[in-house]
Coordinates of C-alpha atoms in Angstrom, one line a residue:
Chain Y
M1385 CA 92.6 5.6 19.6
P1386 CA 95.1 4.2 16.9
E1387 CA 98.2 2.1 18.2
V1388 CA 100.8 3.9 19.2
F1389 CA 103.0 3.1 16.1
E1390 CA 100.2 4.6 14.0
R1391 CA 100.1 8.1 15.2
M1392 CA 103.1 9.4 14.4
R1393 CA 103.9 7.6 11.2
G1394 CA 103.7 9.2 8.0
L1395 CA 104.7 12.9 9.6
Y1396 CA 108.1 14.1 9.0
T1397 CA 109.3 14.7 12.7
P1398 CA 112.8 15.5 14.3
C1399 CA 113.2 12.3 15.3
T1400 CA 112.7 11.1 11.5
D1401 CA 115.1 13.9 11.1
I1402 CA 117.5 13.1 13.3
R1403 CA 118.2 9.5 12.1
R1404 CA 118.3 10.2 8.3
K1405 CA 120.2 12.9 9.3
I1406 CA 123.4 10.7 11.6
F1407 CA 122.6 8.1 8.0
I1408 CA 123.5 10.5 5.5
G1409 CA 126.5 11.8 7.7
I1410 CA 127.7 8.5 7.8
T1411 CA 127.6 7.5 4.2
R1412 CA 129.5 11.1 3.6
F1413 CA 131.9 10.3 5.9
V1414 CA 132.6 7.1 4.5
L1415 CA 132.4 7.7 1.2
S1416 CA 134.5 10.5 1.6
G1417 CA 137.5 8.1 2.6
K1418 CA 137.3 9.1 6.1
K1419 CA 139.4 6.9 8.6
P1420 CA 138.6 5.8 11.9
E1421 CA 140.5 8.3 13.7
D1422 CA 138.7 11.3 12.0
I1423 CA 135.5 9.9 13.7
D1424 CA 135.4 12.3 16.3
Y1425 CA 134.2 15.1 14.0
L1426 CA 132.0 13.5 12.6
P1427 CA 128.7 14.5 15.2
F1428 CA 129.6 17.9 13.9
S1429 CA 128.9 17.4 10.9
I1430 CA 125.1 16.2 12.2
I1431 CA 125.3 19.0 14.4
D1432 CA 125.8 22.1 14.8
M1433 CA 127.2 22.9 18.2
G1434 CA 126.1 25.6 20.3
K1435 CA 121.9 25.7 18.6
P1436 CA 120.5 23.4 20.3
T1437 CA 117.9 21.8 18.3
Y1438 CA 116.2 18.2 19.3
R1439 CA 118.1 18.1 23.3
C1440 CA 118.1 21.1 26.4
C1441 CA 122.1 21.6 25.5
S1442 CA 124.5 21.5 22.3
Y1443 CA 126.8 18.8 24.7
K1444 CA 123.6 16.0 25.9
E1445 CA 122.9 16.4 21.9
L1446 CA 126.7 15.8 20.9
S1447 CA 126.1 12.9 24.1
I1448 CA 123.5 11.0 21.9
V1449 CA 124.4 11.6 18.5
R1450 CA 128.0 10.2 19.2
Q1451 CA 125.4 6.6 20.8
R1452 CA 123.5 7.3 18.0
V1453 CA 126.6 7.1 15.3
R1454 CA 127.8 4.2 17.1
L1455 CA 125.0 1.8 16.9
A1456 CA 124.5 3.2 13.0
F1457 CA 128.4 1.9 12.2
G1458 CA 127.0 -1.8 13.6
L1459 CA 128.8 -1.6 16.8
P1460 CA 127.7 -2.4 20.4
L1461 CA 126.1 0.2 22.7
I1462 CA 129.0 1.8 24.5
E1463 CA 127.4 5.2 26.8
E1464 CA 129.4 7.5 28.2
R1465 CA 128.1 7.4 31.7
N1466 CA 130.3 4.1 31.2
N1467 CA 133.5 6.4 31.8
T1468 CA 134.6 5.5 28.3
P1469 CA 135.2 7.2 24.8
V1470 CA 131.8 5.9 22.9
S1471 CA 134.4 6.3 19.6
A1472 CA 136.8 3.2 21.3
G1473 CA 136.7 0.3 18.6
I1474 CA 135.3 2.5 16.0
G1475 CA 137.8 1.2 13.4
Q1476 CA 136.7 -2.3 13.8
A1477 CA 133.6 -1.2 11.8
F1478 CA 135.5 -0.2 8.5
T1479 CA 135.7 -3.2 6.8
R1480 CA 133.6 -5.2 4.1
S1481 CA 133.3 -8.1 7.0
K1482 CA 130.1 -8.9 9.5
V1483 CA 130.8 -6.6 12.2
L1484 CA 126.9 -6.9 12.9
A1485 CA 126.0 -8.9 16.3
A1486 CA 122.8 -9.1 18.7
P1487 CA 121.2 -7.1 20.3
I1488 CA 119.3 -5.8 17.4
V1489 CA 117.7 -3.2 18.8
N1490 CA 119.1 -0.7 22.3
V1491 CA 118.1 1.9 24.3
I1492 CA 119.9 4.7 24.1
T1493 CA 120.0 6.0 27.9
A1494 CA 121.0 9.2 27.8
A1495 CA 118.3 9.9 25.6
C1496 CA 115.3 7.8 27.3
E1497 CA 113.2 10.6 29.7
K1498 CA 112.2 7.8 31.5
C1499 CA 108.8 8.0 30.9
P1500 CA 106.4 6.6 33.5
E1501 CA 105.8 3.4 32.5
D1502 CA 101.6 2.8 32.8
K1503 CA 99.9 5.4 35.0
V1504 CA 96.6 6.5 35.4
I1505 CA 96.8 10.1 35.9
V1506 CA 94.5 13.5 36.8
T1507 CA 95.6 16.0 34.2
N1508 CA 95.1 20.0 34.9
M1509 CA 91.0 19.6 33.6
C1510 CA 90.2 18.5 36.7
Q1511 CA 87.4 21.0 37.8
T1512 CA 87.1 19.9 41.6
C1513 CA 83.7 19.2 40.6
M1514 CA 80.8 18.5 43.5
A1515 CA 80.0 15.2 41.7
H1516 CA 83.3 14.0 41.8
P1517 CA 82.2 10.3 39.8
C1518 CA 85.7 9.4 39.8
S1519 CA 85.9 8.6 43.5
I1520 CA 82.6 6.9 44.4
V1521 CA 83.5 4.4 40.9
C1522 CA 87.0 3.6 42.2
P1523 CA 86.6 0.2 43.4
V1524 CA 90.2 0.6 45.2
N1525 CA 89.5 4.1 47.2
A1526 CA 92.3 5.4 45.3
I1527 CA 90.9 8.7 44.9
S1528 CA 91.1 11.7 47.2
F1529 CA 90.7 15.7 46.7
P1530 CA 94.1 16.9 48.7
E1531 CA 93.1 20.3 51.0
G1532 CA 90.0 20.4 48.6
G1533 CA 91.8 20.9 45.6
Q1534 CA 92.0 18.6 42.6
A1535 CA 91.4 15.0 42.5
F1536 CA 94.5 12.9 43.3
I1537 CA 95.1 9.0 42.2
D1538 CA 97.2 7.3 45.0
Q1539 CA 99.3 4.7 42.2
K1540 CA 100.0 1.7 44.8
K1541 CA 96.3 1.5 45.3
C1542 CA 95.5 1.8 41.5
I1543 CA 94.2 -0.4 39.9
K1544 CA 93.4 0.8 36.2
C1545 CA 90.6 -0.9 35.9
M1546 CA 89.9 2.7 33.7
K1547 CA 86.2 3.1 35.9
C1548 CA 87.5 7.1 37.0
V1549 CA 88.7 7.6 33.3
K1550 CA 85.2 7.4 31.8
A1551 CA 83.0 8.8 34.4
C1552 CA 84.8 12.4 34.4
P1553 CA 83.2 15.2 33.1
Y1554 CA 85.7 16.6 32.2
Q1555 CA 87.8 14.0 30.1
S1556 CA 90.3 14.9 32.5
I1557 CA 91.6 11.5 33.9
T1558 CA 94.1 9.6 31.4
R1559 CA 96.2 6.7 31.2
M1560 CA 99.9 7.3 30.2
V1561 CA 101.8 4.3 29.1
R1562 CA 104.8 4.5 27.9
P1563 CA 105.2 4.4 24.0
C1564 CA 108.0 2.0 23.7
A1565 CA 106.3 0.2 25.8
A1566 CA 102.6 0.3 24.1
A1567 CA 104.5 -0.4 20.5
C1568 CA 106.1 -3.5 21.4
G1569 CA 103.7 -6.8 20.7
V1570 CA 105.5 -9.2 23.4
D1571 CA 106.2 -7.0 26.4
A1572 CA 109.7 -7.2 26.3
I1573 CA 109.9 -3.4 27.6
H1574 CA 110.7 -3.0 31.4
S1575 CA 112.6 -0.4 33.0
D1576 CA 115.6 -0.2 35.0
A1577 CA 116.3 0.3 38.1
D1578 CA 116.7 3.9 37.5
G1579 CA 114.1 4.4 35.6
Y1580 CA 114.9 4.1 31.6
A1581 CA 113.8 2.0 29.7
A1582 CA 115.2 -1.4 29.0
I1583 CA 114.7 -3.9 26.4
D1584 CA 114.5 -7.8 27.2
Q1585 CA 116.6 -9.4 24.7
D1586 CA 114.8 -13.2 25.4
K1587 CA 111.8 -11.6 24.5
C1588 CA 112.5 -8.9 22.3
V1589 CA 111.7 -10.7 18.6
N1590 CA 113.5 -7.2 17.3
C1591 CA 110.1 -6.0 15.1
G1592 CA 111.7 -2.7 16.0
L1593 CA 108.2 -0.9 16.1
C1594 CA 109.6 0.8 19.4
T1595 CA 112.5 2.4 17.7
V1596 CA 109.8 4.3 15.5
S1597 CA 107.5 4.9 18.5
C1598 CA 109.6 6.6 21.2
P1599 CA 108.7 10.2 20.9
F1600 CA 112.8 11.0 21.8
A1601 CA 114.0 8.5 19.4
A1602 CA 115.8 6.7 22.6
I1603 CA 115.3 3.3 20.8
S1604 CA 117.3 2.7 18.2
D1605 CA 118.8 -0.3 15.8
K1606 CA 122.2 -1.0 14.4
T1607 CA 122.4 -0.6 10.9
E1608 CA 125.3 -2.2 8.4
L1609 CA 125.4 1.4 5.9
V1610 CA 129.8 1.3 7.0
Q1611 CA 129.8 -3.0 5.6
V1612 CA 127.8 -2.6 2.8
L1613 CA 129.8 1.0 1.9
H1614 CA 132.8 -0.6 2.0
Q1615 CA 131.9 -3.5 0.2
L1616 CA 130.2 -0.7 -2.9
M1617 CA 134.0 0.6 -2.4
G1618 CA 135.9 -1.9 -3.5
P1619 CA 136.8 -4.3 -6.0
E1620 CA 134.4 -5.1 -8.8
E1621 CA 134.0 -8.6 -7.7
S1622 CA 133.5 -8.0 -4.6
R1623 CA 130.1 -5.5 -4.6
P1624 CA 127.0 -7.0 -3.7
Y1625 CA 123.7 -7.5 -5.3
A1626 CA 121.1 -5.8 -4.5
L1627 CA 117.8 -7.7 -2.6
L1628 CA 114.3 -6.2 -3.1
A1629 CA 111.6 -6.9 -0.7
P1630 CA 108.1 -6.7 -1.9
S1631 CA 107.4 -3.4 -0.2
F1632 CA 110.1 -1.5 -1.8
V1633 CA 107.6 -0.1 -5.0
G1634 CA 107.4 3.6 -4.2
Q1635 CA 109.3 3.9 -1.0
F1636 CA 111.8 6.5 -3.0
G1637 CA 108.9 8.9 -4.5
R1638 CA 106.3 8.5 -6.5
L1639 CA 108.3 9.8 -9.1
A1640 CA 111.1 6.7 -8.5
S1641 CA 109.6 3.7 -10.6
P1642 CA 110.8 0.0 -10.1
G1643 CA 113.2 0.7 -12.9
A1644 CA 114.6 3.4 -12.0
I1645 CA 115.3 2.4 -8.2
A1646 CA 117.0 -0.9 -9.8
A1647 CA 119.1 2.1 -12.3
G1648 CA 120.1 3.9 -8.9
L1649 CA 121.1 0.6 -6.9
R1650 CA 123.7 -0.2 -9.8
A1651 CA 124.9 3.2 -10.3
V1652 CA 126.1 3.4 -6.4
G1653 CA 127.9 0.5 -7.1
F1654 CA 125.8 -2.5 -6.8
R1655 CA 126.2 -5.8 -9.2
G1656 CA 122.5 -6.5 -9.4
V1657 CA 119.5 -6.4 -8.4
R1658 CA 116.5 -9.3 -8.1
E1659 CA 113.4 -8.7 -6.9
V1660 CA 112.0 -11.4 -3.4
A1661 CA 109.2 -11.7 -4.8
L1662 CA 111.1 -14.4 -6.7
G1663 CA 112.0 -16.3 -3.3
A1664 CA 108.2 -15.4 -2.4
D1665 CA 107.3 -17.3 -4.9
C1666 CA 109.3 -20.7 -4.2
D1667 CA 107.7 -20.3 -0.5
T1668 CA 104.7 -20.2 -2.0
I1669 CA 104.4 -23.2 -4.0
L1670 CA 106.3 -25.0 -1.1
L1671 CA 103.2 -24.2 1.3
A1672 CA 100.4 -23.9 -1.4
K1673 CA 101.6 -27.7 -2.3
R1674 CA 102.4 -28.7 1.1
I1675 CA 98.9 -27.8 2.3
A1676 CA 96.9 -29.1 -0.5
E1677 CA 98.4 -32.6 0.1
R1678 CA 97.6 -32.2 3.7
K1679 CA 93.8 -31.3 2.7
A1680 CA 94.1 -34.4 0.0
G1681 CA 95.2 -36.7 3.2
A1682 CA 92.4 -35.2 5.7
A1683 CA 89.8 -37.3 5.1
G1684 CA 92.0 -40.0 6.3
I1685 CA 93.2 -37.8 8.5
V1686 CA 89.7 -37.9 10.6
E1687 CA 89.1 -42.0 10.2
A1688 CA 92.1 -42.5 11.8
D1689 CA 91.4 -40.2 14.7
E1690 CA 87.7 -41.8 14.9
G1691 CA 89.6 -44.7 14.9
A1692 CA 91.9 -43.9 17.8
S1693 CA 89.6 -42.0 19.9
A1694 CA 86.4 -45.3 19.9
A1695 CA 90.1 -47.1 21.4
G1696 CA 90.4 -44.3 24.3
V1697 CA 93.7 -43.3 22.8
A1698 CA 93.9 -39.7 21.8
A1699 CA 91.0 -38.2 24.5
S1700 CA 93.9 -35.6 25.6
A1701 CA 95.7 -35.1 21.4
P1702 CA 94.8 -31.9 20.0
A1703 CA 91.8 -31.9 17.4
A1704 CA 92.4 -32.3 14.4
P1705 CA 91.3 -28.6 13.2
R1706 CA 93.9 -27.2 14.6
A1707 CA 96.3 -28.7 12.7
F1708 CA 96.5 -25.1 10.8
L1709 CA 99.8 -24.0 8.7
G1710 CA 101.1 -21.2 9.6
T1711 CA 103.7 -18.5 7.1
S1712 CA 106.7 -17.9 8.1
C1713 CA 108.3 -14.8 6.0
C1714 CA 107.9 -12.5 8.8
P1715 CA 110.6 -13.9 11.7
S1716 CA 109.0 -11.8 14.0
W1717 CA 105.4 -13.4 13.6
V1718 CA 107.5 -16.6 14.0
M1719 CA 109.2 -15.8 17.0
T1720 CA 105.7 -15.1 18.9
A1721 CA 104.3 -17.7 17.7
R1722 CA 106.9 -20.0 18.5
R1723 CA 107.7 -18.4 22.2
H1724 CA 104.2 -17.9 23.4
F1725 CA 102.6 -20.9 21.9
P1726 CA 104.7 -23.6 21.9
A1727 CA 102.3 -25.9 21.4
F1728 CA 101.5 -24.5 17.8
A1729 CA 105.8 -24.2 17.2
G1730 CA 105.5 -27.1 14.7
N1731 CA 102.9 -25.1 12.7
I1732 CA 104.5 -22.8 11.8
A1733 CA 106.3 -23.3 7.8
E1734 CA 109.9 -24.8 8.4
S1735 CA 110.7 -23.3 5.1
F1736 CA 113.5 -20.1 4.5
T1737 CA 112.2 -16.5 4.0
P1738 CA 111.5 -15.0 0.9
M1739 CA 114.7 -13.6 1.6
V1740 CA 117.0 -16.4 1.9
E1741 CA 115.5 -18.2 -0.6
T1742 CA 116.0 -15.5 -3.2
A1743 CA 120.0 -15.4 -2.3
R1744 CA 120.2 -19.1 -3.0
L1745 CA 119.3 -18.4 -6.3
I1746 CA 121.8 -16.1 -6.3
K1747 CA 124.6 -17.6 -5.1
E1748 CA 123.6 -21.2 -6.6
K1749 CA 124.5 -19.7 -9.8
D1750 CA 127.5 -17.3 -8.2
P1751 CA 128.8 -18.6 -4.8
G1752 CA 131.0 -15.7 -4.4
A1753 CA 128.3 -13.6 -4.5
R1754 CA 127.5 -11.1 -2.0
V1755 CA 124.3 -10.6 -1.3
V1756 CA 122.4 -7.5 0.8
F1757 CA 118.4 -7.8 1.6
I1758 CA 117.0 -3.9 1.0
G1759 CA 113.7 -4.0 3.2
P1760 CA 111.2 -1.9 5.6
C1761 CA 112.1 -4.6 8.6
I1762 CA 114.3 -4.8 11.1
A1763 CA 113.7 -8.6 12.1
K1764 CA 115.8 -9.4 8.6
K1765 CA 118.8 -7.8 10.4
A1766 CA 118.1 -10.6 13.3
E1767 CA 117.2 -13.5 11.0
A1768 CA 120.4 -13.0 8.9
L1769 CA 122.2 -13.2 12.0
E1770 CA 121.3 -16.8 12.3
P1771 CA 124.7 -19.3 11.8
E1772 CA 122.6 -21.3 8.7
L1773 CA 121.2 -18.3 7.3
R1774 CA 124.3 -16.0 7.4
P1775 CA 126.3 -18.1 4.3
F1776 CA 122.6 -17.0 1.9
V1777 CA 122.2 -12.8 3.6
D1778 CA 125.2 -10.9 3.8
H1779 CA 124.0 -8.0 5.6
V1780 CA 120.4 -6.3 5.5
L1781 CA 119.6 -2.1 5.0
T1782 CA 116.3 -1.0 5.3
F1783 CA 114.8 1.5 3.3
E1784 CA 116.1 4.5 4.6
E1785 CA 119.4 3.3 5.2
L1786 CA 119.4 2.6 1.4
A1787 CA 118.1 6.2 0.4
A1788 CA 120.7 7.7 2.7
I1789 CA 122.9 6.4 0.5
F1790 CA 121.7 7.8 -2.5
V1791 CA 121.4 11.4 -1.7
A1792 CA 124.7 11.4 0.1
K1793 CA 125.9 10.4 -4.1
D1794 CA 123.4 12.6 -5.4
I1795 CA 121.6 10.2 -7.4
D1796 CA 117.9 11.7 -8.1
L1797 CA 115.9 8.7 -8.8
A1798 CA 113.2 10.8 -10.3
A1799 CA 115.6 12.4 -12.8
I1800 CA 116.0 8.9 -14.2
G1801 CA 114.3 8.2 -17.6
P1802 CA 112.2 5.2 -17.5
S1803 CA 114.0 2.1 -16.8
E1804 CA 112.4 -1.5 -16.8
F1805 CA 112.1 -3.0 -14.0
P1806 CA 112.6 -7.2 -15.3
A1807 CA 109.6 -9.0 -14.6
E1808 CA 110.3 -12.3 -12.9
A1809 CA 108.1 -12.5 -10.2
S1810 CA 104.1 -13.5 -9.9
S1811 CA 101.7 -10.9 -9.1
L1812 CA 100.9 -13.2 -5.9
G1813 CA 104.4 -12.9 -4.9
R1814 CA 104.7 -9.1 -5.4
G1815 CA 101.6 -8.7 -3.5
Y1816 CA 103.4 -10.3 -0.1
A1817 CA 104.2 -6.8 1.2
V1818 CA 100.4 -6.3 2.0
A1819 CA 98.6 -8.2 5.4
G1820 CA 96.9 -10.8 3.9
G1821 CA 99.0 -11.0 0.7
V1822 CA 101.1 -14.2 1.7
A1823 CA 98.0 -16.4 2.7
G1824 CA 95.9 -14.7 0.0
A1825 CA 98.9 -16.1 -2.3
I1826 CA 99.3 -19.3 -0.7
A1827 CA 95.6 -20.2 -0.8
E1828 CA 94.8 -18.7 -4.5
T1829 CA 97.4 -21.2 -5.7
A1830 CA 96.4 -24.1 -3.8
E1831 CA 93.3 -24.3 -4.9
K1832 CA 94.2 -23.1 -8.3
K1833 CA 97.2 -24.4 -9.1
Y1834 CA 97.5 -27.8 -6.6
G1835 CA 93.4 -28.4 -6.9
A1836 CA 92.7 -27.8 -2.8
P1837 CA 89.3 -27.3 -1.7
P1838 CA 88.9 -23.9 -0.6
L1839 CA 91.0 -23.2 2.7
A1840 CA 89.8 -21.5 5.9
V1841 CA 92.4 -18.4 6.2
A1842 CA 93.2 -16.7 9.5
K1843 CA 95.7 -13.4 9.4
A1844 CA 96.9 -11.2 11.8
D1845 CA 98.7 -8.3 11.8
T1846 CA 101.1 -6.8 14.5
L1847 CA 102.3 -8.7 17.3
R1848 CA 99.5 -8.3 19.9
N1849 CA 96.9 -9.0 17.2
C1850 CA 98.0 -12.3 16.6
R1851 CA 98.6 -13.2 19.6
T1852 CA 94.8 -12.7 20.1
M1853 CA 94.3 -14.8 16.9
L1854 CA 96.4 -17.7 17.8
S1855 CA 94.6 -17.9 21.4
E1856 CA 91.6 -17.6 19.5
I1857 CA 92.5 -20.9 17.4
K1858 CA 94.0 -22.9 21.2
A1859 CA 90.5 -22.0 23.1
G1860 CA 88.9 -23.9 19.6
K1861 CA 87.0 -20.8 18.7
S1862 CA 88.1 -20.9 14.7
S1863 CA 90.0 -24.1 13.2
P1864 CA 91.8 -22.3 10.3
D1865 CA 93.9 -24.2 7.6
L1866 CA 96.3 -22.0 6.9
V1867 CA 97.4 -18.9 9.5
E1868 CA 99.1 -15.6 8.5
G1869 CA 101.3 -13.8 10.6
M1870 CA 102.8 -9.6 10.6
A1871 CA 104.0 -8.1 12.7
C1872 CA 103.8 -4.8 11.3
P1873 CA 100.8 -3.1 10.9
G1874 CA 99.6 -3.3 7.7
G1875 CA 102.1 -5.9 7.1
C1876 CA 105.7 -5.0 5.5
V1877 CA 104.7 -1.7 3.8
G1878 CA 104.0 -0.8 7.4
G1879 CA 107.6 -1.7 8.4
P1880 CA 109.6 0.6 10.5
G1881 CA 112.7 0.9 7.8
T1882 CA 109.8 2.3 5.9
L1883 CA 109.9 6.1 4.1
M1884 CA 106.1 6.1 2.6
G1885 CA 102.3 6.3 3.9
L1886 CA 100.2 2.9 4.3
A1887 CA 98.4 3.9 2.0
A1888 CA 100.3 5.0 -0.8
A1889 CA 102.8 2.6 -0.3
K1890 CA 99.9 -0.8 -0.4
S1891 CA 98.3 1.0 -3.8
E1892 CA 101.9 1.2 -5.5
V1893 CA 102.6 -2.2 -4.4
G1894 CA 99.3 -3.0 -5.8
K1895 CA 99.7 -1.4 -9.6
F1896 CA 103.2 -3.4 -9.5
A1897 CA 102.1 -6.7 -8.7
G1898 CA 99.5 -6.3 -12.0
L1899 CA 102.8 -5.3 -14.5
A1900 CA 104.3 -9.3 -13.1
A1901 CA 104.1 -11.7 -16.1
T1902 CA 101.3 -14.3 -14.8
R1903 CA 99.3 -14.3 -11.3
L1904 CA 100.1 -17.7 -9.9
P1905 CA 103.8 -18.4 -8.6
E1906 CA 105.8 -20.5 -11.2
C1907 CA 109.5 -21.6 -9.5
E1908 CA 112.7 -23.1 -10.4
C1909 CA 113.2 -25.3 -7.9
G1910 CA 109.4 -26.4 -8.1
G1911 CA 108.7 -26.8 -4.7
E1912 CA 111.4 -28.5 -3.5
E1913 CA 112.8 -28.1 -0.3
Chain W
M73 CA 88.4 31.4 -6.8
E74 CA 91.6 29.4 -8.4
P75 CA 93.1 27.3 -6.7
I76 CA 96.6 28.0 -5.3
K77 CA 99.4 25.5 -6.3
V78 CA 101.4 24.1 -4.5
R79 CA 104.5 22.3 -6.1
V80 CA 106.4 19.9 -4.0
C81 CA 109.8 18.8 -5.2
V82 CA 109.5 14.7 -4.9
G83 CA 113.4 14.6 -5.8
T84 CA 115.3 11.5 -4.0
N85 CA 116.6 14.3 -1.7
C86 CA 113.9 16.5 -1.4
C87 CA 111.7 13.1 -0.3
F88 CA 113.4 12.0 2.1
A89 CA 114.0 15.1 3.8
G90 CA 110.4 15.5 4.5
G91 CA 109.1 15.8 0.8
E92 CA 107.3 12.9 0.9
S93 CA 105.2 13.7 3.9
I94 CA 104.8 17.0 3.2
I95 CA 102.8 15.7 0.3
E96 CA 100.8 13.0 1.2
A97 CA 99.6 15.3 4.0
L98 CA 98.2 18.2 2.1
E99 CA 96.7 15.5 -0.1
D100 CA 95.3 13.1 2.7
D101 CA 93.6 17.2 4.1
A102 CA 90.4 16.8 3.6
D103 CA 90.0 20.8 4.1
L104 CA 92.5 21.9 1.7
A105 CA 90.5 19.8 -1.0
G106 CA 89.5 22.9 -3.8
F107 CA 91.0 25.6 -3.1
V108 CA 94.9 23.9 -3.1
K109 CA 96.0 22.1 -6.4
V110 CA 99.0 19.5 -4.7
E111 CA 101.8 18.7 -7.6
A112 CA 104.6 16.3 -7.2
I113 CA 107.3 17.7 -9.4
R114 CA 111.0 16.8 -10.5
C115 CA 114.1 18.9 -8.6
L116 CA 114.2 22.1 -9.4
D117 CA 116.8 22.7 -11.0
K118 CA 119.2 22.0 -7.7
T119 CA 117.4 24.3 -5.9
C120 CA 118.6 22.0 -2.7
A121 CA 121.7 22.1 -3.2
G122 CA 122.5 18.5 -2.9
G123 CA 119.9 18.0 -0.1
A124 CA 121.0 21.0 2.3
E125 CA 118.1 23.3 1.6
S126 CA 115.8 20.0 0.6
P127 CA 112.9 19.6 0.8
V128 CA 112.3 22.4 -1.5
V129 CA 108.4 23.9 -2.2
T130 CA 106.8 26.2 -3.9
V131 CA 103.0 27.8 -2.5
G132 CA 101.9 30.1 -5.1
E133 CA 104.5 32.2 -6.3
R134 CA 106.2 31.9 -2.8
L135 CA 109.4 29.2 -2.9
I136 CA 110.3 28.0 0.2
K137 CA 113.1 25.5 1.3
R138 CA 113.8 23.4 4.2
A139 CA 109.7 23.6 3.9
T140 CA 108.7 22.0 7.0
L141 CA 104.4 20.8 7.1
E142 CA 104.1 23.8 9.9
V143 CA 105.9 26.4 7.3
V144 CA 104.1 25.4 4.2
M145 CA 100.5 25.6 6.2
E146 CA 100.9 28.8 7.2
E147 CA 102.2 29.8 4.1
I148 CA 98.9 27.9 2.5
E149 CA 96.6 30.0 5.3
R150 CA 98.1 33.1 4.4
Q151 CA 97.4 33.0 0.1
A152 CA 94.4 31.7 0.7
L153 CA 92.4 33.8 3.5
P154 CA 91.6 36.7 1.6
L155 CA 90.4 34.2 -1.0
I156 CA 87.9 33.0 1.0
L157 CA 87.2 36.3 3.3
G158 CA 87.0 38.8 0.3
A159 CA 89.0 41.7 1.3
P160 CA 87.7 43.0 4.3
D161 CA 85.3 46.3 4.4
E162 CA 86.2 49.8 5.1
E163 CA 85.8 49.3 8.7
G164 CA 88.1 45.9 9.2
R165 CA 84.9 43.1 9.3
D166 CA 84.8 40.3 7.0
A167 CA 83.4 40.4 3.8

């Protein structure tokens, strides 16, 4: 069975529809010069009162849309159940400055249908059969047949061992797990006192996979659309640069070439466009150098360890093979690894992410420049809130949010003729978008450029798999030199802010990587920290 | 038989309104291989009216505005079935 976020992926569902309509509605609202006091009219350009499309009635739709609008404006959620108008303070979003604050990922309670958290249930397929293997295999005697009818599971006794599920000849018993919680790789979603889904913000790492897994679209991230639009509408000098994450290729349709996407960005008002693969090149060089140096010094370390053991000092110290280097480009992976495996915290590279490295390249030349990172990623919105990174990255948009700007401005990327995309980054840097690409780039660069021996690489995508990988390393089952973690399935191309299917996106990224001027990274900073 | 031509607009408006997911689904559907020819096309003279009517798809001669995968598949089936089954005989049995 595919992971929960894989099942709806690539389908255009009413959840996709309402999210995109909100983004387009908001963009048109801001571009047409509407003021905060006009906000009450905005929902009616998104839904049609009297024709409920998504919910039981238009009034519930209206209430939920107001809250979605609030989040999309970048403001903290206010629900009507708090007896406060949802539009309270909306005026503060009408600015070029940053208003975004944690938490990034939010449950809209009015939209949450209180799915059972995790329950083994008997469906109507139960035939009340003579054999009833379900109750025979149940180790805790939780299954009975009230009044001789269909099987019934006493939830207080059930330990979810799944034995009945496997034994039923009619496949009538199933386990129902709340999709948001099933999507969460760090177990951050629980229920509040009323049974609504609630996010434990101390555990959440902002991967955002719950936002695209909830079949009621009840979980949503905040956006910086409104503030970026204000910058784009502002005077020339206030207009930002666009940084395109390596997964951008193909995201805006198969006829929108990288050059057309860059031309489209300039047409909506961005001052310039750079690819984040440039910053990826800096990171590759930095980590490849470090790991090559470490390997070169490894012989010495082994000797030292042996000496220490002989002296009986290092008996409890971690074994040398655990001294792996972990990639640092996926913020959700980094947070997960550091929180769940504190002993490995020092193994994850402290280097800036490719987003920050690329922003730095721009700001070094033009200190007053504003920078908007555009990617598949919700975690980057949280990363850019880190106090030490704030000076580099001003705002973060997803591909989906950017596409709404193109649509609202009626810019058809497929109609833009052949346009050049400057070949600045290496093939390996452009490959960061796909799972395995980061470790692959570092290993190949370490070997070919810095003479490292062949490296043992471990990699995992999705946070659950990342945690399993680290557990195995901790247990000594594997001892890699280099470890890559990615929160999203398939890597960044599988991120929640993407627009294109995984297979097509991977292939487009591969093609674009092939067009780079060099395979190995060459970076101006030469791997200086 | 001549395959049914399905043309899906992948201009930015139509892509964003679900055109991309329609074309991906049609291309990935092995059951359609052979009797449906899928083609990605550019904007059809602004048929989408600035996105209000997106996504735009044509199945054979029929133009579908605000297309969904369900409606497109239904139309494909409607046009393809007679081609696959042949015309029913006088007593209404399939050929």
